[in-house]
Amino acid sequence: MDEILKYFPDLTEVQKEQFERLDFLYHDWNEKINVISRKDIDSLYTKHVLHSLGIAKIMKFEPGTYVLDVGTGGGFPGIPLAILYPETRFYLIDIIAKKIKVVQGVAEALGLKNVKAEQMRAENVKGDFDFIVSRAVTNMPDFVSWVKTKIKKQHKHELKNGILYLKGGDLTEELAAFPRATEYNLAEIFEDGFFETKKVVHLPLKFVV
């Protein structure tokens, strides 16, 4: 939790309490439904919460923004971002029902009114979104094919509407077909060695009919 406050010192008391409760909630749920690996659960704040909030260091969502989190797993990056941006709507989806059950339980326990979570494939999602976020659920070409028709035409942020993707390693080959993609190195933002190869990739997407 100290790491969160180090990089996000302006949290409200409500946000601080919500972030603090994540530790108990995820340990509790993990005993029932294993959504976070045993070796990672004790590094929850670094490897999951702070990693998710890397997106917030690249993009500050304006009130009324609509964000789709594809392959959210146990709720990352959607849940931490929803705590940080209570006036942004988040739609969290995953194809595995038990993971969505955890997300719904955590969101309800925290009183997050801006989160909706459903078992759903990205290809079947209805609606248009300002941004689509995810943590490395697949390679970028496949991911783009799933979501390219789900982006709003109207831009209201400095970064153009599109994908904000958390991924690690050398992405040169994977992003070769996407010259408009921009990589942001999280190692330049967060000090922990975990972030040495971690990145946020922003890929603007024009609305495709």
C-alpha positions as a LaTeX table, in Angstrom:
\begin{tabular}{lrrr}
\hline
Residue & $x$ (\AA) & $y$ (\AA) & $z$ (\AA) \\
\hline
Met1 & 0.00 & 0.00 & 0.00 \\
Asp2 & 2.91 & 2.38 & 0.68 \\
Glu3 & 3.93 & 1.97 & $-2.94$ \\
Ile4 & 0.52 & 3.16 & $-4.10$ \\
Leu5 & 0.71 & 6.26 & $-1.90$ \\
Lys6 & 4.27 & 6.95 & $-3.08$ \\
Tyr7 & 3.18 & 7.28 & $-6.69$ \\
Phe8 & $-0.39$ & 8.48 & $-6.10$ \\
Pro9 & $-0.15$ & 10.81 & $-3.06$ \\
Asp10 & $-3.38$ & 12.70 & $-3.75$ \\
Leu11 & $-5.84$ & 9.89 & $-3.06$ \\
Thr12 & $-8.98$ & 10.70 & $-1.12$ \\
Glu13 & $-9.65$ & 8.94 & 2.17 \\
Val14 & $-12.25$ & 6.77 & 0.42 \\
Gln15 & $-9.74$ & 5.76 & $-2.26$ \\
Lys16 & $-7.08$ & 4.96 & 0.36 \\
Glu17 & $-9.53$ & 2.73 & 2.20 \\
Gln18 & $-10.56$ & 0.99 & $-1.02$ \\
Phe19 & $-6.96$ & 0.31 & $-2.04$ \\
Glu20 & $-6.13$ & $-0.93$ & 1.47 \\
Arg21 & $-9.05$ & $-3.38$ & 1.38 \\
Leu22 & $-7.82$ & $-5.00$ & $-1.83$ \\
Asp23 & $-5.27$ & $-7.03$ & 0.14 \\
Phe24 & $-7.86$ & $-8.72$ & 2.35 \\
Leu25 & $-10.41$ & $-9.11$ & $-0.45$ \\
Tyr26 & $-8.05$ & $-10.80$ & $-2.89$ \\
His27 & $-6.49$ & $-13.05$ & $-0.26$ \\
Asp28 & $-10.00$ & $-14.04$ & 0.83 \\
Trp29 & $-11.26$ & $-14.70$ & $-2.68$ \\
Asn30 & $-8.06$ & $-16.50$ & $-3.64$ \\
Glu31 & $-8.72$ & $-19.08$ & $-0.93$ \\
Lys32 & $-12.02$ & $-19.90$ & $-2.68$ \\
Ile33 & $-11.21$ & $-19.25$ & $-6.34$ \\
Asn34 & $-7.59$ & $-19.10$ & $-7.41$ \\
Val35 & $-7.38$ & $-16.02$ & $-9.65$ \\
Ile36 & $-3.90$ & $-14.85$ & $-8.65$ \\
Ser37 & $-0.95$ & $-17.25$ & $-8.53$ \\
Arg38 & 0.25 & $-18.21$ & $-5.04$ \\
Lys39 & 3.67 & $-16.64$ & $-5.65$ \\
Asp40 & 2.10 & $-13.35$ & $-6.78$ \\
Ile41 & $-0.62$ & $-12.86$ & $-4.17$ \\
Asp42 & 1.91 & $-11.59$ & $-1.60$ \\
Ser43 & 3.15 & $-9.06$ & $-4.16$ \\
Leu44 & $-0.40$ & $-7.93$ & $-4.96$ \\
Tyr45 & 0.28 & $-4.20$ & $-4.74$ \\
Thr46 & 3.37 & $-4.25$ & $-6.96$ \\
Lys47 & 2.57 & $-6.92$ & $-9.54$ \\
His48 & $-1.14$ & $-6.27$ & $-9.93$ \\
Val49 & $-2.35$ & $-2.98$ & $-8.44$ \\
Leu50 & 0.58 & $-0.70$ & $-9.25$ \\
His51 & 1.09 & $-2.44$ & $-12.61$ \\
Ser52 & $-2.54$ & $-1.71$ & $-13.47$ \\
Leu53 & $-2.11$ & 1.91 & $-12.42$ \\
Gly54 & 0.74 & 2.27 & $-14.90$ \\
Ile55 & $-2.01$ & 3.14 & $-17.37$ \\
Ala56 & $-2.99$ & 6.08 & $-15.15$ \\
Lys57 & 0.55 & 7.47 & $-15.46$ \\
Ile58 & 0.08 & 7.58 & $-19.23$ \\
Met59 & $-3.60$ & 8.56 & $-19.44$ \\
Lys60 & $-5.78$ & 10.57 & $-17.05$ \\
Phe61 & $-9.35$ & 9.56 & $-17.81$ \\
Glu62 & $-11.80$ & 12.45 & $-17.96$ \\
Pro63 & $-15.17$ & 12.18 & $-16.17$ \\
Gly64 & $-17.67$ & 10.32 & $-18.36$ \\
Thr65 & $-15.03$ & 8.24 & $-20.15$ \\
Tyr66 & $-16.12$ & 4.70 & $-21.01$ \\
Val67 & $-13.44$ & 1.99 & $-20.73$ \\
Leu68 & $-13.57$ & $-1.69$ & $-21.69$ \\
Asp69 & $-11.22$ & $-4.09$ & $-19.86$ \\
Val70 & $-10.77$ & $-7.24$ & $-21.96$ \\
Gly71 & $-9.64$ & $-10.45$ & $-20.26$ \\
Thr72 & $-9.77$ & $-8.78$ & $-16.86$ \\
Gly73 & $-9.00$ & $-11.98$ & $-14.93$ \\
Gly74 & $-9.44$ & $-11.08$ & $-11.27$ \\
Gly75 & $-10.11$ & $-7.45$ & $-12.14$ \\
Phe76 & $-6.84$ & $-6.03$ & $-13.49$ \\
Pro77 & $-6.33$ & $-3.39$ & $-14.65$ \\
Gly78 & $-10.01$ & $-2.45$ & $-14.32$ \\
Ile79 & $-10.55$ & $-2.51$ & $-10.53$ \\
Pro80 & $-7.55$ & $-0.33$ & $-9.54$ \\
Leu81 & $-8.37$ & 2.12 & $-12.35$ \\
Ala82 & $-12.02$ & 2.24 & $-11.27$ \\
Ile83 & $-10.94$ & 3.16 & $-7.74$ \\
Leu84 & $-8.69$ & 5.92 & $-9.08$ \\
Tyr85 & $-11.30$ & 7.26 & $-11.53$ \\
Pro86 & $-14.74$ & 7.04 & $-9.85$ \\
Glu87 & $-16.32$ & 9.21 & $-12.56$ \\
Thr88 & $-15.17$ & 6.89 & $-15.37$ \\
Arg89 & $-17.29$ & 3.87 & $-16.32$ \\
Phe90 & $-15.54$ & 0.52 & $-16.56$ \\
Tyr91 & $-16.89$ & $-2.60$ & $-18.26$ \\
Leu92 & $-14.82$ & $-5.63$ & $-17.24$ \\
Ile93 & $-15.14$ & $-8.84$ & $-19.24$ \\
Asp94 & $-13.57$ & $-12.29$ & $-19.17$ \\
Ile95 & $-14.57$ & $-15.61$ & $-20.71$ \\
Ile96 & $-14.09$ & $-17.46$ & $-17.40$ \\
Ala97 & $-17.17$ & $-17.21$ & $-15.19$ \\
Lys98 & $-15.42$ & $-17.83$ & $-11.86$ \\
Lys99 & $-13.06$ & $-14.90$ & $-12.48$ \\
Ile100 & $-16.00$ & $-12.59$ & $-13.15$ \\
Lys101 & $-17.56$ & $-13.81$ & $-9.91$ \\
Val102 & $-14.46$ & $-12.58$ & $-8.06$ \\
Val103 & $-14.53$ & $-9.23$ & $-9.87$ \\
Gln104 & $-18.19$ & $-8.73$ & $-9.04$ \\
Gly105 & $-17.54$ & $-9.64$ & $-5.40$ \\
Val106 & $-14.61$ & $-7.24$ & $-5.06$ \\
Ala107 & $-16.44$ & $-4.39$ & $-6.81$ \\
Glu108 & $-19.49$ & $-4.88$ & $-4.60$ \\
Ala109 & $-17.42$ & $-5.04$ & $-1.42$ \\
Leu110 & $-15.69$ & $-1.78$ & $-2.34$ \\
Gly111 & $-18.91$ & $-0.05$ & $-3.38$ \\
Leu112 & $-17.66$ & 0.61 & $-6.90$ \\
Lys113 & $-20.75$ & 1.89 & $-8.70$ \\
Asn114 & $-18.73$ & 2.57 & $-11.85$ \\
Val115 & $-17.89$ & $-1.09$ & $-12.52$ \\
Lys116 & $-19.90$ & $-3.61$ & $-14.52$ \\
Ala117 & $-18.46$ & $-7.11$ & $-14.93$ \\
Glu118 & $-19.74$ & $-9.89$ & $-17.20$ \\
Gln119 & $-18.66$ & $-13.19$ & $-18.67$ \\
Met120 & $-18.27$ & $-12.22$ & $-22.30$ \\
Arg121 & $-16.01$ & $-12.57$ & $-25.32$ \\
Ala122 & $-14.58$ & $-9.31$ & $-26.63$ \\
Glu123 & $-15.96$ & $-10.01$ & $-30.10$ \\
Asn124 & $-19.51$ & $-10.12$ & $-28.69$ \\
Val125 & $-19.39$ & $-6.85$ & $-26.74$ \\
Lys126 & $-21.93$ & $-4.24$ & $-27.81$ \\
Gly127 & $-21.17$ & $-0.54$ & $-27.54$ \\
Asp128 & $-18.46$ & 1.99 & $-28.27$ \\
Phe129 & $-15.64$ & 2.87 & $-25.88$ \\
Asp130 & $-13.13$ & 5.67 & $-25.50$ \\
Phe131 & $-10.39$ & 3.25 & $-24.52$ \\
Ile132 & $-9.88$ & $-0.51$ & $-24.35$ \\
Val133 & $-7.43$ & $-1.71$ & $-21.73$ \\
Ser134 & $-5.89$ & $-5.12$ & $-21.09$ \\
Arg135 & $-2.94$ & $-6.96$ & $-19.59$ \\
Ala136 & $-1.32$ & $-9.04$ & $-22.31$ \\
Val137 & $-4.19$ & $-11.43$ & $-23.00$ \\
Thr138 & $-2.91$ & $-12.13$ & $-26.52$ \\
Asn139 & $-0.68$ & $-10.68$ & $-29.25$ \\
Met140 & $-1.56$ & $-7.23$ & $-30.54$ \\
Pro141 & $-2.72$ & $-8.26$ & $-34.05$ \\
Asp142 & $-5.31$ & $-10.67$ & $-32.61$ \\
Phe143 & $-6.35$ & $-8.19$ & $-29.94$ \\
Val144 & $-6.90$ & $-5.45$ & $-32.51$ \\
Ser145 & $-9.04$ & $-7.80$ & $-34.59$ \\
Trp146 & $-11.30$ & $-8.35$ & $-31.57$ \\
Val147 & $-11.86$ & $-4.70$ & $-30.65$ \\
Lys148 & $-11.22$ & $-2.48$ & $-33.67$ \\
Thr149 & $-14.91$ & $-1.74$ & $-34.28$ \\
Lys150 & $-15.64$ & $-0.79$ & $-30.67$ \\
Ile151 & $-13.94$ & 2.61 & $-30.47$ \\
Lys152 & $-15.85$ & 5.91 & $-30.25$ \\
Lys153 & $-15.27$ & 8.38 & $-33.05$ \\
Gln154 & $-15.18$ & 11.47 & $-30.82$ \\
His155 & $-11.91$ & 12.09 & $-28.98$ \\
Lys156 & $-11.81$ & 14.06 & $-25.72$ \\
His157 & $-8.33$ & 13.21 & $-24.43$ \\
Glu158 & $-4.84$ & 14.26 & $-25.45$ \\
Leu159 & $-4.18$ & 10.68 & $-26.50$ \\
Lys160 & $-6.46$ & 9.49 & $-29.28$ \\
Asn161 & $-9.11$ & 6.88 & $-28.51$ \\
Gly162 & $-7.86$ & 3.32 & $-28.83$ \\
Ile163 & $-5.99$ & 0.61 & $-26.93$ \\
Leu164 & $-3.93$ & 0.97 & $-23.74$ \\
Tyr165 & $-2.14$ & $-2.35$ & $-23.37$ \\
Leu166 & 0.08 & $-3.53$ & $-20.52$ \\
Lys167 & 2.79 & $-5.77$ & $-21.90$ \\
Gly168 & 6.42 & $-6.69$ & $-21.30$ \\
Gly169 & 9.54 & $-7.53$ & $-23.27$ \\
Asp170 & 10.65 & $-6.65$ & $-26.78$ \\
Leu171 & 7.55 & $-5.74$ & $-28.79$ \\
Thr172 & 9.33 & $-4.76$ & $-32.01$ \\
Glu173 & 8.04 & $-7.69$ & $-34.05$ \\
Glu174 & 4.57 & $-7.69$ & $-32.53$ \\
Leu175 & 4.04 & $-3.98$ & $-33.20$ \\
Ala176 & 5.63 & $-3.98$ & $-36.67$ \\
Ala177 & 2.22 & $-3.76$ & $-38.32$ \\
Phe178 & 1.18 & $-0.83$ & $-36.11$ \\
Pro179 & 3.45 & 2.17 & $-36.82$ \\
Arg180 & 1.15 & 4.49 & $-34.84$ \\
Ala181 & 1.71 & 2.54 & $-31.61$ \\
Thr182 & 3.68 & 4.26 & $-28.83$ \\
Glu183 & 5.53 & 2.37 & $-26.09$ \\
Tyr184 & 5.86 & 3.88 & $-22.60$ \\
Asn185 & 8.44 & 2.23 & $-20.34$ \\
Leu186 & 7.11 & 1.77 & $-16.82$ \\
Ala187 & 10.70 & 1.41 & $-15.53$ \\
Glu188 & 10.98 & 5.18 & $-16.09$ \\
Ile189 & 8.02 & 5.72 & $-13.75$ \\
Phe190 & 8.19 & 2.99 & $-11.10$ \\
Glu191 & 11.42 & 2.06 & $-9.29$ \\
Asp192 & 10.71 & $-1.59$ & $-8.47$ \\
Gly193 & 12.73 & $-4.07$ & $-10.56$ \\
Phe194 & 9.49 & $-5.83$ & $-11.55$ \\
Phe195 & 8.86 & $-3.01$ & $-14.03$ \\
Glu196 & 12.20 & $-3.27$ & $-15.81$ \\
Thr197 & 10.69 & $-4.65$ & $-19.02$ \\
Lys198 & 7.06 & $-3.61$ & $-18.47$ \\
Lys199 & 5.38 & $-1.18$ & $-20.83$ \\
Val200 & 2.13 & 0.54 & $-21.64$ \\
Val201 & 1.40 & 0.47 & $-25.36$ \\
His202 & $-0.96$ & 3.10 & $-26.74$ \\
Leu203 & $-2.43$ & 2.27 & $-30.11$ \\
Pro204 & $-4.90$ & 4.83 & $-31.53$ \\
Leu205 & $-7.65$ & 3.19 & $-33.52$ \\
Lys206 & $-9.78$ & 4.91 & $-36.11$ \\
Phe207 & $-13.39$ & 3.86 & $-35.98$ \\
Val208 & $-13.92$ & 1.02 & $-38.43$ \\
Val209 & $-17.39$ & 0.19 & $-39.76$ \\
\hline
\end{tabular}
